[in-house]
Tab-separated table of C-alpha atoms in Angstrom:
chain	number	residue	atom	x	y	z
A	44	UNK	CA	-9.321	-8.027	27.039
A	45	UNK	CA	-12.887	-8.999	26.076
A	46	UNK	CA	-13.614	-10.137	22.533
A	47	UNK	CA	-14.316	-7.031	20.421
A	48	UNK	CA	-17.749	-6.425	18.993
A	49	UNK	CA	-17.628	-5.167	15.390
A	50	UNK	CA	-20.268	-2.686	14.299
A	51	UNK	CA	-20.811	0.197	11.894
A	52	UNK	CA	-19.600	3.531	13.217
A	53	UNK	CA	-22.111	6.075	14.462
A	54	UNK	CA	-21.880	9.879	14.357
A	55	UNK	CA	-21.403	9.836	18.145
A	56	UNK	CA	-18.119	7.914	17.639
A	57	UNK	CA	-16.473	10.844	15.864
A	58	UNK	CA	-14.385	12.276	18.702
A	59	UNK	CA	-13.209	8.893	19.975
A	60	UNK	CA	-12.246	7.840	16.445
A	61	UNK	CA	-10.411	11.120	15.865
A	62	UNK	CA	-8.405	10.634	19.066
A	63	UNK	CA	-7.631	7.015	18.100
A	64	UNK	CA	-6.575	8.092	14.618
A	65	UNK	CA	-4.160	10.719	15.963
A	66	UNK	CA	-2.803	8.357	18.642
A	67	UNK	CA	-1.997	5.660	16.082
A	68	UNK	CA	-0.403	7.968	13.489
A	69	UNK	CA	2.944	6.531	12.404
A	70	UNK	CA	5.343	6.691	9.471
A	71	UNK	CA	4.827	2.928	9.287
A	72	UNK	CA	1.539	3.572	7.488
A	73	UNK	CA	0.953	7.309	7.050
A	74	UNK	CA	1.987	9.166	3.909
A	75	UNK	CA	0.651	12.530	5.080
A	76	UNK	CA	2.375	14.610	7.771
A	77	UNK	CA	1.406	14.160	11.418
A	78	UNK	CA	-1.907	15.951	12.016
A	79	UNK	CA	-1.635	19.254	13.834
A	80	UNK	CA	-4.318	21.363	15.519
A	81	UNK	CA	-6.758	22.631	14.602
A	82	UNK	CA	-7.824	19.137	13.595
A	83	UNK	CA	-10.341	18.678	10.797
A	84	UNK	CA	-13.498	16.698	11.528
A	85	UNK	CA	-13.027	12.935	11.398
A	86	UNK	CA	-16.302	12.541	9.517
A	87	UNK	CA	-16.996	14.652	6.441
A	88	UNK	CA	-18.653	14.251	3.030
A	89	UNK	CA	-15.931	11.775	1.942
A	90	UNK	CA	-15.578	9.987	5.305
A	91	UNK	CA	-19.054	9.051	6.488
A	92	UNK	CA	-19.830	6.970	9.588
A	93	UNK	CA	-21.343	4.256	7.345
A	94	UNK	CA	-17.928	3.789	5.700
A	95	UNK	CA	-16.361	2.595	8.950
A	96	UNK	CA	-16.529	-0.629	10.894
A	97	UNK	CA	-15.340	-0.229	14.473
A	98	UNK	CA	-14.115	-2.728	17.050
A	99	UNK	CA	-15.595	-2.037	20.452
A	100	UNK	CA	-14.915	-3.695	23.788
A	101	UNK	CA	-16.121	-2.489	27.144
A	102	UNK	CA	-17.707	0.599	25.560
A	103	UNK	CA	-14.322	1.646	24.182
A	104	UNK	CA	-13.334	1.782	20.519
A	105	UNK	CA	-10.201	-0.284	19.881
A	106	UNK	CA	-9.920	0.170	16.144
A	107	UNK	CA	-11.551	0.892	12.835
A	108	UNK	CA	-11.430	-0.094	9.180
A	109	UNK	CA	-12.809	2.081	6.381
A	110	UNK	CA	-14.450	0.366	3.408
A	111	UNK	CA	-15.341	2.420	0.310
A	112	UNK	CA	-15.820	2.016	-3.443
A	113	UNK	CA	-12.416	1.736	-5.128
A	114	UNK	CA	-13.451	4.393	-7.666
A	115	UNK	CA	-16.660	6.272	-8.531
A	116	UNK	CA	-16.862	4.513	-11.923
A	117	UNK	CA	-19.897	2.271	-12.567
A	118	UNK	CA	-17.629	-0.205	-14.379
A	119	UNK	CA	-15.653	-0.594	-11.141
A	120	UNK	CA	-18.640	-0.789	-8.764
A	121	UNK	CA	-17.917	-4.458	-7.994
A	122	UNK	CA	-14.649	-3.515	-6.214
A	123	UNK	CA	-14.433	-2.127	-2.701
A	124	UNK	CA	-11.257	-0.835	-1.079
A	125	UNK	CA	-9.900	-0.590	2.438
A	126	UNK	CA	-8.893	3.049	2.786
A	127	UNK	CA	-8.099	3.421	6.442
A	128	UNK	CA	-7.272	0.989	9.215
A	129	UNK	CA	-6.148	1.602	12.784
A	130	UNK	CA	-5.884	-0.431	15.975
A	131	UNK	CA	-5.156	1.079	19.384
A	132	UNK	CA	-1.592	0.356	20.483
A	133	UNK	CA	-2.707	-1.525	23.602
A	134	UNK	CA	-5.039	-3.742	21.541
A	135	UNK	CA	-2.450	-4.842	18.979
A	136	UNK	CA	-1.566	-8.516	18.858
A	137	UNK	CA	-4.910	-9.451	20.415
A	138	UNK	CA	-6.903	-10.209	17.278
A	139	UNK	CA	-8.620	-6.833	16.923
A	140	UNK	CA	-7.041	-6.070	13.539
A	141	UNK	CA	-7.805	-9.554	12.241
A	142	UNK	CA	-11.428	-9.231	13.412
A	143	UNK	CA	-11.727	-5.910	11.570
A	144	UNK	CA	-10.241	-7.310	8.344
A	145	UNK	CA	-12.573	-10.306	8.485
A	146	UNK	CA	-15.540	-8.016	9.151
A	147	UNK	CA	-14.545	-5.874	6.153
A	148	UNK	CA	-14.425	-8.972	3.935
A	149	UNK	CA	-17.866	-10.043	5.176
A	150	UNK	CA	-19.276	-6.537	4.712
A	151	UNK	CA	-17.842	-6.289	1.192
A	152	UNK	CA	-19.523	-9.592	0.332
A	153	UNK	CA	-22.781	-8.376	1.899
A	154	UNK	CA	-22.614	-5.287	-0.332
A	155	UNK	CA	-22.200	-7.494	-3.398
A	156	UNK	CA	-18.529	-6.776	-4.096
A	157	UNK	CA	-16.504	-9.313	-6.060
A	158	UNK	CA	-13.081	-7.933	-5.034
A	159	UNK	CA	-11.537	-6.139	-2.084
A	160	UNK	CA	-8.343	-4.133	-2.524
A	161	UNK	CA	-5.998	-2.068	-0.387
A	162	UNK	CA	-2.677	-0.270	-0.454
A	163	UNK	CA	0.002	-0.702	2.186
A	164	UNK	CA	3.480	0.724	2.545
A	165	UNK	CA	6.214	-1.762	1.697
A	166	UNK	CA	7.938	-1.428	5.071
A	167	UNK	CA	4.740	-2.113	7.042
A	168	UNK	CA	5.505	-5.806	7.508
A	169	UNK	CA	2.978	-6.410	10.330
A	170	UNK	CA	0.083	-5.155	8.201
A	171	UNK	CA	1.310	-6.961	5.093
A	172	UNK	CA	1.553	-10.234	7.033
A	173	UNK	CA	-1.964	-9.785	8.417
A	174	UNK	CA	-3.407	-9.074	4.975
A	175	UNK	CA	-1.586	-12.032	3.410
A	176	UNK	CA	-2.845	-14.355	6.159
A	177	UNK	CA	-6.395	-13.211	5.351
A	178	UNK	CA	-6.133	-14.046	1.653
A	179	UNK	CA	-4.806	-10.804	0.161
A	180	UNK	CA	-2.070	-11.122	-2.455
A	181	UNK	CA	0.362	-8.549	-3.774
A	182	UNK	CA	-1.014	-7.412	-7.120
A	183	UNK	CA	1.440	-4.637	-7.836
A	184	UNK	CA	4.205	-2.519	-6.385
A	185	UNK	CA	4.872	1.150	-7.033
A	186	UNK	CA	8.593	1.331	-6.238
A	187	UNK	CA	9.808	4.266	-4.146
A	188	UNK	CA	6.387	5.928	-4.428
A	189	UNK	CA	6.704	7.915	-1.194
A	190	UNK	CA	9.513	9.776	0.542
A	191	UNK	CA	8.964	9.298	4.277
A	192	UNK	CA	11.479	10.454	6.861
A	193	UNK	CA	14.153	10.790	4.181
A	194	UNK	CA	13.609	7.232	2.919
A	195	UNK	CA	11.895	6.115	-0.282
A	196	UNK	CA	9.134	3.606	0.412
A	197	UNK	CA	7.218	1.307	-1.940
A	198	UNK	CA	3.447	1.443	-2.222
A	199	UNK	CA	2.157	-2.148	-2.335
A	200	UNK	CA	-1.216	-2.882	-3.934
A	201	UNK	CA	-2.955	-5.961	-2.529
A	202	UNK	CA	-6.275	-7.542	-3.294
A	203	UNK	CA	-8.410	-10.623	-2.977
A	204	UNK	CA	-11.413	-12.145	-4.668
A	205	UNK	CA	-14.567	-12.466	-2.645
């Protein structure tokens, strides 16, 4: 697999990103039910193309990461948050996710952020290991925050200084 090129999403990426998002849906990371048709648009007023970095190889999108302000408060403007991350199943374990996380860190710095935060489900050990290896630390745990497939799951808050 060629090295992925990371770029900002474009409006023309919408359908491919929507298909990728549905294909990667899993109780490992999703707290909402599996999407069912009719599907809402991938991009909307809260999910703009400029919020997404995409990994592309051979004119195919292999993953995305969404980077947004943590809150709309001016006093919190120095913090950005990862609120969406997906890697195509066939691209996992090949550095695509790591490239996206690193690109998000670089983009957050470029935007002047001082901190980058995210939330991850406690049982998502692959994602937690990736984040930890890229400098994120557990900053809080909301025990049994979600009931997924009949099992209570922790919501883990992670962050890192930039």
